[in-house]
Coordinates of C-alpha atoms and ligand atoms in Angstrom, one line a residue:
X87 CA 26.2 13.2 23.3
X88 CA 23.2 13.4 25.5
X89 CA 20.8 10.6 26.2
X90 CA 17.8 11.4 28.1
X91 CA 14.8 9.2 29.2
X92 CA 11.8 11.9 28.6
X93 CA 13.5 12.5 25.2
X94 CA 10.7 10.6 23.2
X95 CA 10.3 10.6 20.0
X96 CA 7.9 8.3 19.6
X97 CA 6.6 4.2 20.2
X98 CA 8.3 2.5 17.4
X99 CA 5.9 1.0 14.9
X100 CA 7.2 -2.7 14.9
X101 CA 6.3 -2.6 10.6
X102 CA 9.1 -0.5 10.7
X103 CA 11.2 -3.5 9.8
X104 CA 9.5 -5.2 7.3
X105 CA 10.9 -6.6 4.3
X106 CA 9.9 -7.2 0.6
X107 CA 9.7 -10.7 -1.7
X108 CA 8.8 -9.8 -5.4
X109 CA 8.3 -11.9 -8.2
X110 CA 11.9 -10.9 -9.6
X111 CA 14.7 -12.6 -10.4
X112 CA 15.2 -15.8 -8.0
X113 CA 13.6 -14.1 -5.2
X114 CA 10.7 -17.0 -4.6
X115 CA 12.5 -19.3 -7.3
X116 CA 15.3 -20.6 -6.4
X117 CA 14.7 -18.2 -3.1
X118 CA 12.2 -18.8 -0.8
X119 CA 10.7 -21.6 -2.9
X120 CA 12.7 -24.3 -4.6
X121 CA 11.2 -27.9 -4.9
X122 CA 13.9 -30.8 -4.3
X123 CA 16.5 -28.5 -2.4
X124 CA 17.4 -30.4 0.5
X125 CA 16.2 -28.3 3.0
X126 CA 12.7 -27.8 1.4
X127 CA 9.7 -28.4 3.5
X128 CA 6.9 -30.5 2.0
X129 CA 5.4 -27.1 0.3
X130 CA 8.7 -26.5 -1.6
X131 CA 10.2 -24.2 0.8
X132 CA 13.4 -23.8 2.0
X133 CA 14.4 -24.3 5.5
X134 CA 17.2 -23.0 5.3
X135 CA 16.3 -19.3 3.7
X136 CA 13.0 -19.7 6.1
X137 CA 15.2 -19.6 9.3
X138 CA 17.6 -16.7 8.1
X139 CA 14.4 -14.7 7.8
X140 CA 13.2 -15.9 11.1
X141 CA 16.6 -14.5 11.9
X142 CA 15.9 -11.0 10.8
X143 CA 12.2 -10.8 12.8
X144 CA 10.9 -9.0 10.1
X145 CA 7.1 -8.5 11.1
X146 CA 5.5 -7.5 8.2
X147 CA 6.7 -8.6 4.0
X148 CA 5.3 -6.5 0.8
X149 CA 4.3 -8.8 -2.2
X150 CA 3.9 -9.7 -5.2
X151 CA 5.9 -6.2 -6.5
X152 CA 7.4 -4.0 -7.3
X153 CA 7.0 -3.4 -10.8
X154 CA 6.1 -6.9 -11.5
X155 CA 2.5 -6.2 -10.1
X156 CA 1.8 -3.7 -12.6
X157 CA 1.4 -6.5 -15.2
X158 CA -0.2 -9.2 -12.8
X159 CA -3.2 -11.1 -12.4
X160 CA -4.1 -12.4 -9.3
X161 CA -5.9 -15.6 -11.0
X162 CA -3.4 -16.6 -12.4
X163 CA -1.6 -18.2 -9.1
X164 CA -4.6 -19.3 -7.6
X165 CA -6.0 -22.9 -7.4
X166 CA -4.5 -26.3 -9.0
X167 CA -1.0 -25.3 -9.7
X168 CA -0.8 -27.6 -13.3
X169 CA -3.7 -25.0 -14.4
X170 CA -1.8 -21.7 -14.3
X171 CA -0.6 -20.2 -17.3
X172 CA 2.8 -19.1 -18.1
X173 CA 3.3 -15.7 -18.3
X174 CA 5.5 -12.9 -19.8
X175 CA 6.7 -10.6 -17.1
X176 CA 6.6 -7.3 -19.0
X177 CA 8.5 -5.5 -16.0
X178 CA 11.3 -7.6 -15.7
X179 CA 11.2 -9.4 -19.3
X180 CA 11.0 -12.9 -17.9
X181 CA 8.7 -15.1 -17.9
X182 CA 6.6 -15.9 -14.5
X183 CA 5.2 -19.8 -13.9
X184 CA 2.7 -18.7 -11.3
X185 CA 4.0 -21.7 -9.2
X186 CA 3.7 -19.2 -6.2
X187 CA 0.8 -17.7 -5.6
X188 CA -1.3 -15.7 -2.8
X189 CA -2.1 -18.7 -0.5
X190 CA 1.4 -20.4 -1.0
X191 CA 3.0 -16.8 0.5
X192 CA 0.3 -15.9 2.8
X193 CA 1.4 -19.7 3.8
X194 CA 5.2 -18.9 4.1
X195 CA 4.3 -15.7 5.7
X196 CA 3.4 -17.7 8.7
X197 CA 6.3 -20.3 8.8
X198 CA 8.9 -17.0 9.1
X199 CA 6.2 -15.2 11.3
X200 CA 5.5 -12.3 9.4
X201 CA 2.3 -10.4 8.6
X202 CA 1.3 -9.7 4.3
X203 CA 1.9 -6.3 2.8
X204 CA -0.4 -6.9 -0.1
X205 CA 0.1 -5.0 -3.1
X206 CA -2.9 -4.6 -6.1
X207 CA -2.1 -3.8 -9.5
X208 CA -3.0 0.1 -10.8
X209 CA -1.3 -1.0 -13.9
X210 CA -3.4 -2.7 -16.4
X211 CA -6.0 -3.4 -13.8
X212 CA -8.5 -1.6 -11.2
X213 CA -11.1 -1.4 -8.9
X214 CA -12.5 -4.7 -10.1
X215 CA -10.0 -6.8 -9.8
X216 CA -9.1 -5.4 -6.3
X217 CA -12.1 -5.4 -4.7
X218 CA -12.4 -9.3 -5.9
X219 CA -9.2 -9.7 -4.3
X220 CA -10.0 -8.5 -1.2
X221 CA -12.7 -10.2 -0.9
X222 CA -11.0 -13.6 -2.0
X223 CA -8.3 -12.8 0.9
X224 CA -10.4 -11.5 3.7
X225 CA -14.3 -12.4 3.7
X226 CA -15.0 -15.5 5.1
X227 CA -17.3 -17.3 3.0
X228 CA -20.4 -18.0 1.1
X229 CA -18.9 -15.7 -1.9
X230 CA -18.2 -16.3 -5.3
X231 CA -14.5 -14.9 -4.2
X232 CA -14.2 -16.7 -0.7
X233 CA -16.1 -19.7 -1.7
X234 CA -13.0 -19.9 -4.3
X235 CA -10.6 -19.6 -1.7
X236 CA -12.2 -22.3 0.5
X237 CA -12.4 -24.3 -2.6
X238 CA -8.8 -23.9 -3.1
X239 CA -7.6 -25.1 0.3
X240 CA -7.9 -22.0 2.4
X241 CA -10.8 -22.4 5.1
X242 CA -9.8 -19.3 7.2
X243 CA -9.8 -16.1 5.1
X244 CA -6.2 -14.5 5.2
X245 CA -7.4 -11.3 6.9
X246 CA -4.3 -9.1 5.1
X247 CA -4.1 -6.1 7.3
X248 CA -2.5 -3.4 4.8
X249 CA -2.7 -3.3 1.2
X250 CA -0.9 -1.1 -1.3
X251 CA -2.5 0.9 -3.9
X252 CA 0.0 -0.5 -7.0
X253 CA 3.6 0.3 -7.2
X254 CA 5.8 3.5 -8.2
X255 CA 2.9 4.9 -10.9
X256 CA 4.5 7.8 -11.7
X257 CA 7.6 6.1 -13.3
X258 CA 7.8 5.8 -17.0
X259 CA 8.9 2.2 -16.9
X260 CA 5.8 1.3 -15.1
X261 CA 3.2 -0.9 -17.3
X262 CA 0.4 1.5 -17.0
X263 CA 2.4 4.6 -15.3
X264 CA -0.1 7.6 -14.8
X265 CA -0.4 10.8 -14.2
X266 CA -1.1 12.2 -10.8
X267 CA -4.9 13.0 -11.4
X268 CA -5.2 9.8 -13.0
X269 CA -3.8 7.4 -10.6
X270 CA -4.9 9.7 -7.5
X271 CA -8.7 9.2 -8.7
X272 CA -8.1 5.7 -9.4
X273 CA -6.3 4.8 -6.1
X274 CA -9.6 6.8 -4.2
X275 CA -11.8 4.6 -6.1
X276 CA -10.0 1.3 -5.5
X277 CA -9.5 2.0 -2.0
X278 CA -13.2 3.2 -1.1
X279 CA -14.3 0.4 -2.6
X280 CA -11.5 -2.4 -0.6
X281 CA -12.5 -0.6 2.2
X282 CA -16.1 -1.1 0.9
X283 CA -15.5 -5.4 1.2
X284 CA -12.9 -4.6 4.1
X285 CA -13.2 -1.5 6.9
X286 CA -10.7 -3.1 8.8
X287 CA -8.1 -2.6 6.1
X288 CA -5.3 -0.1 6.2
X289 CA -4.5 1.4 2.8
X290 CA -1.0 2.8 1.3
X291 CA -1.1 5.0 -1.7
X292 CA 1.9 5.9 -3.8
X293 CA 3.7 8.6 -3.5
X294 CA 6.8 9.6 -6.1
X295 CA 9.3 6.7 -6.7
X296 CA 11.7 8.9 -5.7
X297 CA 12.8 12.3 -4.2
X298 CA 14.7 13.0 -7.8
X299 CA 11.5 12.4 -9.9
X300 CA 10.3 15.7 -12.1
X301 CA 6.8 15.5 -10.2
X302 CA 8.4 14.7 -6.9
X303 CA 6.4 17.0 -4.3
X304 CA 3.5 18.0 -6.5
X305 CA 2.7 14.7 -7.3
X306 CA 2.3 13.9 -3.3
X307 CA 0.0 17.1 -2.8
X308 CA -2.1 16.1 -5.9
X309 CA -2.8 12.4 -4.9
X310 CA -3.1 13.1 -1.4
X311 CA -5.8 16.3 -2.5
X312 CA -7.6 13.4 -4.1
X313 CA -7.2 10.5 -1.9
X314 CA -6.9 11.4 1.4
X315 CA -10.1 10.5 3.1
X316 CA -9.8 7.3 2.1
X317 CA -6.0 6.4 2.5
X318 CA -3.9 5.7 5.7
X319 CA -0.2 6.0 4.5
X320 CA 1.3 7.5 1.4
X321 CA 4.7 5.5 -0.1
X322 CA 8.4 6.3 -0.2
X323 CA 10.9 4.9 -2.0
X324 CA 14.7 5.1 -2.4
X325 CA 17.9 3.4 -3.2
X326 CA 21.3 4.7 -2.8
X327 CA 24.6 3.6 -4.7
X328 CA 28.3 4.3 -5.0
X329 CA 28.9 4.5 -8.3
X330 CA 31.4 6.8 -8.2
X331 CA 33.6 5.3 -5.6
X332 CA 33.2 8.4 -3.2
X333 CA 32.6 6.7 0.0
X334 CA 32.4 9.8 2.2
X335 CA 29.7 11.1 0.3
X336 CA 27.8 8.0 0.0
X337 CA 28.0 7.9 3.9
X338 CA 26.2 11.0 3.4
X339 CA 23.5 10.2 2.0
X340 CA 21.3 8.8 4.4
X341 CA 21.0 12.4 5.2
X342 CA 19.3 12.8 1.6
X343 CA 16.8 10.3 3.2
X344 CA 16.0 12.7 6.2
X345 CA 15.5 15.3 3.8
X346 CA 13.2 13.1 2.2
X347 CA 11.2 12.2 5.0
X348 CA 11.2 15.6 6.5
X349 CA 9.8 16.7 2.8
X350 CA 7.2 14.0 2.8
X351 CA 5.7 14.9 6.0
X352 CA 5.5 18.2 5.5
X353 CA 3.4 18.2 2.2
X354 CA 1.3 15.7 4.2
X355 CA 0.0 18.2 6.5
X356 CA 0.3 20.8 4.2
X357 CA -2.7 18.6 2.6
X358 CA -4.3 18.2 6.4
X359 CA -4.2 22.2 7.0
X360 CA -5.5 22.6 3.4
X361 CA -8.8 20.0 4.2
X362 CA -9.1 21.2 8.1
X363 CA -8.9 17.8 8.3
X364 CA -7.7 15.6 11.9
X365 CA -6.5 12.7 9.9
X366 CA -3.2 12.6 10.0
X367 CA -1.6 10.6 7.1
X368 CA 1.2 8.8 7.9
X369 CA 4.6 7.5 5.5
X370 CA 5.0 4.0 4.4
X371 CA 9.0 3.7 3.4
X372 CA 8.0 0.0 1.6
X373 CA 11.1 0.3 -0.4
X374 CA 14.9 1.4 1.0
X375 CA 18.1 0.0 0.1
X376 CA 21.8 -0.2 -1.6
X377 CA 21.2 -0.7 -5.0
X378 CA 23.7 -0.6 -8.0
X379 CA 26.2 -3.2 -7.8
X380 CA 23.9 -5.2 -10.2
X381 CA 23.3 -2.5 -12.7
X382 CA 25.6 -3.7 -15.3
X383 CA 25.0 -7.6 -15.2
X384 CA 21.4 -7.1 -15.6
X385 CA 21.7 -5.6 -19.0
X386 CA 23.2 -9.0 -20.2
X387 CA 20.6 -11.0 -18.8
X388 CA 18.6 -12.9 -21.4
X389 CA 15.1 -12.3 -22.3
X390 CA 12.3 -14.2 -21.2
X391 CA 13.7 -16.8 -19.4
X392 CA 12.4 -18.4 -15.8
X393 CA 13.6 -16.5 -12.8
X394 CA 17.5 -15.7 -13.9
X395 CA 20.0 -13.9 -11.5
X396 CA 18.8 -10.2 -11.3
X397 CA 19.3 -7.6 -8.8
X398 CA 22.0 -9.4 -7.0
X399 CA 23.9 -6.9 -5.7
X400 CA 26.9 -8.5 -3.7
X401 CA 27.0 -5.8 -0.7
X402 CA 30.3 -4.5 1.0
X403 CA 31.6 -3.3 4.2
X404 CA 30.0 0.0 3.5
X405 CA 27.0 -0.7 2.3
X406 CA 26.4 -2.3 5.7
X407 CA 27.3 0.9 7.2
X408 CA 25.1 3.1 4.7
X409 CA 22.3 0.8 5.7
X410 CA 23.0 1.1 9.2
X411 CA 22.7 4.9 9.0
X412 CA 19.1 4.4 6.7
X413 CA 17.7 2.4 9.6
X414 CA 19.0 5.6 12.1
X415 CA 16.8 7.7 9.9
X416 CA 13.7 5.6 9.8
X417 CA 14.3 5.4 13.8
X418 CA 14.4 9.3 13.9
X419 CA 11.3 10.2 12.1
X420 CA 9.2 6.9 13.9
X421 CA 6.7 9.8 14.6
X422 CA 5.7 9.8 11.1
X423 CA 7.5 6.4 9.8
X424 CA 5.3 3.8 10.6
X425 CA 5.8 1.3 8.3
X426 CA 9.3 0.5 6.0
X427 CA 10.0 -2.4 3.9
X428 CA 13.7 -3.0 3.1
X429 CA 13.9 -4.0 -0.4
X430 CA 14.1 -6.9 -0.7
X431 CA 14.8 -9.5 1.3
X432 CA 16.2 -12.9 -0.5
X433 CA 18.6 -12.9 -3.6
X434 CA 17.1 -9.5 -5.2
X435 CA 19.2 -6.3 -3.3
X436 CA 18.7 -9.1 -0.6
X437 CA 20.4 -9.2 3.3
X438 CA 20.6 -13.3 2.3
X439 CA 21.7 -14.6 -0.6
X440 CA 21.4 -18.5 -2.0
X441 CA 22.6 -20.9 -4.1
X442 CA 20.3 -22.7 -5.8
X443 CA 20.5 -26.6 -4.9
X444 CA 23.1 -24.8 -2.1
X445 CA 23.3 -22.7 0.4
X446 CA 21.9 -20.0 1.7
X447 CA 24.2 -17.2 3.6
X448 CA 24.3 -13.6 5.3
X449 CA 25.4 -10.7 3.6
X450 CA 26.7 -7.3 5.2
X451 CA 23.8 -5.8 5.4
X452 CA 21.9 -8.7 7.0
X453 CA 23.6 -7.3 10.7
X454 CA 22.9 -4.1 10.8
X455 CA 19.3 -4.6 10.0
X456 CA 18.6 -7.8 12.2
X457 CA 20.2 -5.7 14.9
X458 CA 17.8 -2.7 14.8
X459 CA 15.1 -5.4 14.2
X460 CA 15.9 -7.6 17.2
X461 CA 17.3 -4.3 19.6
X462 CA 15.4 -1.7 18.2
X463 CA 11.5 -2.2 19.3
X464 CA 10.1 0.2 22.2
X465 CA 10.3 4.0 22.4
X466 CA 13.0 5.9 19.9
X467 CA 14.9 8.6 22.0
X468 CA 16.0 11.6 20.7
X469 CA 20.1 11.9 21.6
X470 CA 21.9 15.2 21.6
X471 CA 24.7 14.9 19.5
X472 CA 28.0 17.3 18.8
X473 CA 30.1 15.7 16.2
X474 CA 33.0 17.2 14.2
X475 CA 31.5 17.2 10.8
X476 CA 32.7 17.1 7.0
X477 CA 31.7 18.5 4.0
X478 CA 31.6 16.1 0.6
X479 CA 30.9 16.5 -2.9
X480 CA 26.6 16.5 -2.2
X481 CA 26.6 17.0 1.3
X482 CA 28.1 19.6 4.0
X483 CA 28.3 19.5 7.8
X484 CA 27.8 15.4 7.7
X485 CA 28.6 14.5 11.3
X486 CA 31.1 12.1 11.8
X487 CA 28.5 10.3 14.2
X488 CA 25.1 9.1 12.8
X489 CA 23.8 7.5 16.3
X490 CA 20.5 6.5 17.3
X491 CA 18.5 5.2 20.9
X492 CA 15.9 2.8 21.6
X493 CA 14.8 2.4 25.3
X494 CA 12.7 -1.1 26.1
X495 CA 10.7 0.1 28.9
X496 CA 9.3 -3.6 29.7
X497 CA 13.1 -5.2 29.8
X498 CA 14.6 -2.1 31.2
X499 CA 17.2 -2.3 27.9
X500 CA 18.6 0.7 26.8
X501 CA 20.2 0.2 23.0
X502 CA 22.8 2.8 21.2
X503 CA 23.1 2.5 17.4
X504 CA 26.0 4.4 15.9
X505 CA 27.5 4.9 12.8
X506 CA 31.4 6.3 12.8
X507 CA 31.3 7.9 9.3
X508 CA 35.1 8.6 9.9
X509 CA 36.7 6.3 7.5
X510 CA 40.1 6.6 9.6
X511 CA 40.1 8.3 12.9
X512 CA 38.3 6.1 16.2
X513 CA 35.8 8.4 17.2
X514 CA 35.7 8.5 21.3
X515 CA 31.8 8.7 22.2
X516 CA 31.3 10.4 25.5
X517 CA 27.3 9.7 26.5
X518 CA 26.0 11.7 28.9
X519 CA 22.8 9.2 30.2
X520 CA 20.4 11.5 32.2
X521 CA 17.6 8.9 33.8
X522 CA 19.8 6.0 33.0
X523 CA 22.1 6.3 36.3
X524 CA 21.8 2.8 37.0
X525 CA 22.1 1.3 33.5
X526 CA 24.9 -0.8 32.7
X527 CA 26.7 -2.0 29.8
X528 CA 25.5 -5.8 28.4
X529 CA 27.3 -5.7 25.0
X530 CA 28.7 -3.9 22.5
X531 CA 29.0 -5.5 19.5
X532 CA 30.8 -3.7 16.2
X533 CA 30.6 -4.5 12.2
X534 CA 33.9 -3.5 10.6
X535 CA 36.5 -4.4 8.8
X536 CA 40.0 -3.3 7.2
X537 CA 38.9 -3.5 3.4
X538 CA 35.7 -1.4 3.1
X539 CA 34.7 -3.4 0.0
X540 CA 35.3 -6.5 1.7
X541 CA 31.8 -8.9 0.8
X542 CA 30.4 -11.9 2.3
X543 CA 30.1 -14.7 -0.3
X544 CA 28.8 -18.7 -0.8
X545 CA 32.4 -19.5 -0.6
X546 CA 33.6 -17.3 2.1
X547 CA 30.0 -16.3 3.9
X548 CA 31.5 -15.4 7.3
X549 CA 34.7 -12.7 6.1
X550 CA 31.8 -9.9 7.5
X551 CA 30.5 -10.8 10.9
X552 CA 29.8 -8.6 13.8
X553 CA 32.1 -9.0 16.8
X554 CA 31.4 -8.7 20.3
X555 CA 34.8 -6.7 21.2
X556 CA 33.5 -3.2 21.6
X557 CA 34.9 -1.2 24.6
X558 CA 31.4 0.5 25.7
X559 CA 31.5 0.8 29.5
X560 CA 28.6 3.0 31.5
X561 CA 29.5 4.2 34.9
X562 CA 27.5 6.2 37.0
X563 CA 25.2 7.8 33.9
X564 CA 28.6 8.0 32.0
X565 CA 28.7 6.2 28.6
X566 CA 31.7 5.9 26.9
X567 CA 32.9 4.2 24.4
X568 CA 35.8 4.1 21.5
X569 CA 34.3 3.6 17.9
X570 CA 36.9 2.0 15.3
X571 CA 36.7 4.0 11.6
X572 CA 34.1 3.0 9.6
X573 CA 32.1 1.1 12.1
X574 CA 28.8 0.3 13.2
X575 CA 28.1 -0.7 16.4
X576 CA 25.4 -1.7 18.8
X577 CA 25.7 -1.2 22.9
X578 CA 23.6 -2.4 24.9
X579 CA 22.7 -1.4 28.3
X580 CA 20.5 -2.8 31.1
X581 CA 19.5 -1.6 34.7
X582 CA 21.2 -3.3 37.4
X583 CA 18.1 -2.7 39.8
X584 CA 17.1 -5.9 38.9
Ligands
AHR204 O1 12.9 -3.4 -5.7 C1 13.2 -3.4 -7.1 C2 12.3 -2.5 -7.9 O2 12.6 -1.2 -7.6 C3 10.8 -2.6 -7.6 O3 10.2 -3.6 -8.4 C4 10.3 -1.2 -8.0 O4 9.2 -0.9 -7.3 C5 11.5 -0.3 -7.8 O5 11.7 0.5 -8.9

């Protein structure tokens, strides 16, 4: 491999590691928010859940859905809380108390030190109800809207930064899915008009809820052709299982997500050439994850009841490492990537997990994503990599070693992701580090274990924990460093010149 300092890809957005709190399942119930827990603050929030997130440094948090925002009304989770209605949650079949609202997350948002991703609903509403929203949020005052929000408690507007254009519309189970046209034209309307109450607002519109929908591709080009003046990002979404028990192939397919991105970004500026345009659309990933552990339980789940278990995928050994390689991919294409959310962040698909009236703990995949967080901010290099490679039942010529680089210019830090996809060899990296002469080794700190299903848990949270044990040593501009099977690892390197 071949590290070089003027290999740039590009200055890491830091939204690339942003997160994503629905209204599903126990996610704010019993989540974020539970009344009477002993950690809960005098708002209802846990402390507990609050500092694991504070934990992850996750800048920037999508809400209220999902799916569940193609059903919701904004009203009803605003003002005296013994005044909002009950309602049923068409997307999830539950039913939603509206105790958490807009100003109680915008609130949390600030106790974990994270910006709002705030999503409208395109289902069963429109450009009404989003511009009123906006202007609720983000004008200051002497409004019907923003008189309503200083009314209710909230002096300051919230000034949200980036909204989303509704959630996944092209999928049949969507309350109010549409057809390209018909969303495209309905997104350019809503967002003209946000934009209208709002110029400072950056806009996300959606692109297909996945790479394996029918109208995956045309229904990019299409919205975009309608949209594009008056949108910033366009969405991706995709979630990754291993329901087949093929673990070299689900290794693999993070390379699916490249693909993805690399298709994505092409049908952008196939859009840009077609306008002559200079704007330069860029992608949102607001949903990535493991996702399918959870299938089965959720069809058992009862109807209509107040924020049950759902989604809670219990994640393994390799799951961590899949989502270790995800984060590679959203590090390679940070040219284009400027935002991702991983979905989501507490009990739903979630890196931390809770018990409610218990505690709250870590799962697998809480390490590899606080440690691109933490280590992975500053300029992505591009690494030249020779790997021997293997061929599964999806994918050929997967290299054994996914591996990434993030160079801190200010702290002089120098960080190597890797992957070693090899489920039994060690993989011996050799790093040649061109510019990095006098860099040294800090850390290197590996996530494996012997039993690649092996899960964190309330009863035994710490079975999965990183380790600070790697053998990473850089002499003279020469990394090198023995990777276990099936690992993920972090080294971290730091000039001695100071
Ligand atoms: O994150 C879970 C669900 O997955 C979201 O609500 C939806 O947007 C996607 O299908």
């Amino acid at each position: 491999m071949i590290l070089e300092k003027d290999f740039r890809i590009s200055e890491i957005d830091p939204r690339l590691y942003g997160s994503f709190v629905e209204h599903l399942g126990r996610a704010i119930y019993g989540g974020i928010y539970e009344p009477g827990h002993p950690t809960a603050d005098e708002a209802g929030f846990r402390q507990d859940v609050a500092s694991l997130v504070r934990e992850l440094q996750v800048p920037v948090i999508r809400y209220p859905g999902g799916n569940f925002v193609s059903g919701y009304n904004w009203e009803d989770g605003v003002g005296p809380r013994e005044q909002r209605p009950r309602r049923l949650d068409l997307a999830w079949q539950t039913v939603e108390t509206n105790e958490v609202g807009v100003n109680e997350f915008s609130d949390w948002a600030k106790v974990v030190g994270a910006q709002v991703m705030m999503a409208i609903n395109l289902g069963t509403r429109g450009v009404d109800a989003a511009r009123n929203l906006v202007e609720y949020c983000n004008h200051p005052g002497g409004t019907y809207y923003s008189d309503l929000r200083i009314a209710h408690g909230y002096k300051d507007p919230h000034a949200f930064k980036l909204w989303c254009l509704g959630n996944e519309m092209d999928g049949p189970w969507q309350i109010g899915a549409k057809t390209a046209y018909e969303y495209g034209r309905l997104a350019q309307e809503s967002a003209k008009v946000m934009k209208w109450v709002d110029p400072s607002i950056e806009l996300v519109v959606c692109g297909s809820s996945n790479s394996a929908m029918p109208s995956f591709a045309e229904w990019e080009a299409t919205v975009l052709d309608i949209a594009y003046d008056e949108v910033d990002y366009i969405s991706l979404h995709t979630y990754y299982g291993n329901r087949d028990n093929d673990t070299p192939n689900f290794l693999a397919r993070s390379l699916d997500m490249d693909r993805f991105i690399g298709s994505v970004v092409a049908i952008c500026d196939y859009v840009k050439a077609k306008r002559r345009s200079s704007k330069t659309i860029n992608l949102s990933f607001d949903e990535w994850n493991v996702w399918f552990h959870s299938n089965d339980a959720d069809r058992r789940v009862e109807p209509w009841s107040v924020a049950p278990p759902l989604l809670e995928d219990i994640y393994t050994m390799e799951d961590a490492l899949l989502v270790g390689s995800m984060l590679l991919s959203l590090l390679r294409r940070s040219d284009r990537v400027k935002i991702a959310c991983l979905a989501q962040l507490v009990n739903v698909i979630a890196p931390i997990m809770t018990v409610t009236g218990g505690a709250a703990w870590r799962q697998t995949i809480f390490y590899p994503f606080m440690h691109v967080s933490v280590y992975g901010r500053g300029v992505a290099l591009q690494p030249i990599i020779q790997s021997d490679r293997y061929d599964s039942k999806d994918f050929t010529d997967v290299p054994y070693l996914d591996s990434m680089a993030v160079l801190n210019e200010e702290k002089e830090e120098l960080t190597v992701f890797a992957v070693n996809r090899n489920l039994r060899g060690s993989l011996e990296l050799s790093c040649h580090l061109r510019g990095f002469q006098d860099y040294a080794v800090i850390e290197h700190t590996v996530l494996r274990h012997d039993d690649l299903k092996a899960v964190n848990t309330a009863e035994n949270p710490f079975n999965v924990v990183p380790t600070s044990d790697g053998s990473a040593r850089a002499v003279e501009g020469a990394l090198t460093a023995l990777l276990a099977p099936a690992s993920w690892n972090v080294i971290r390197l730091k000039s001695t010149r100071r």
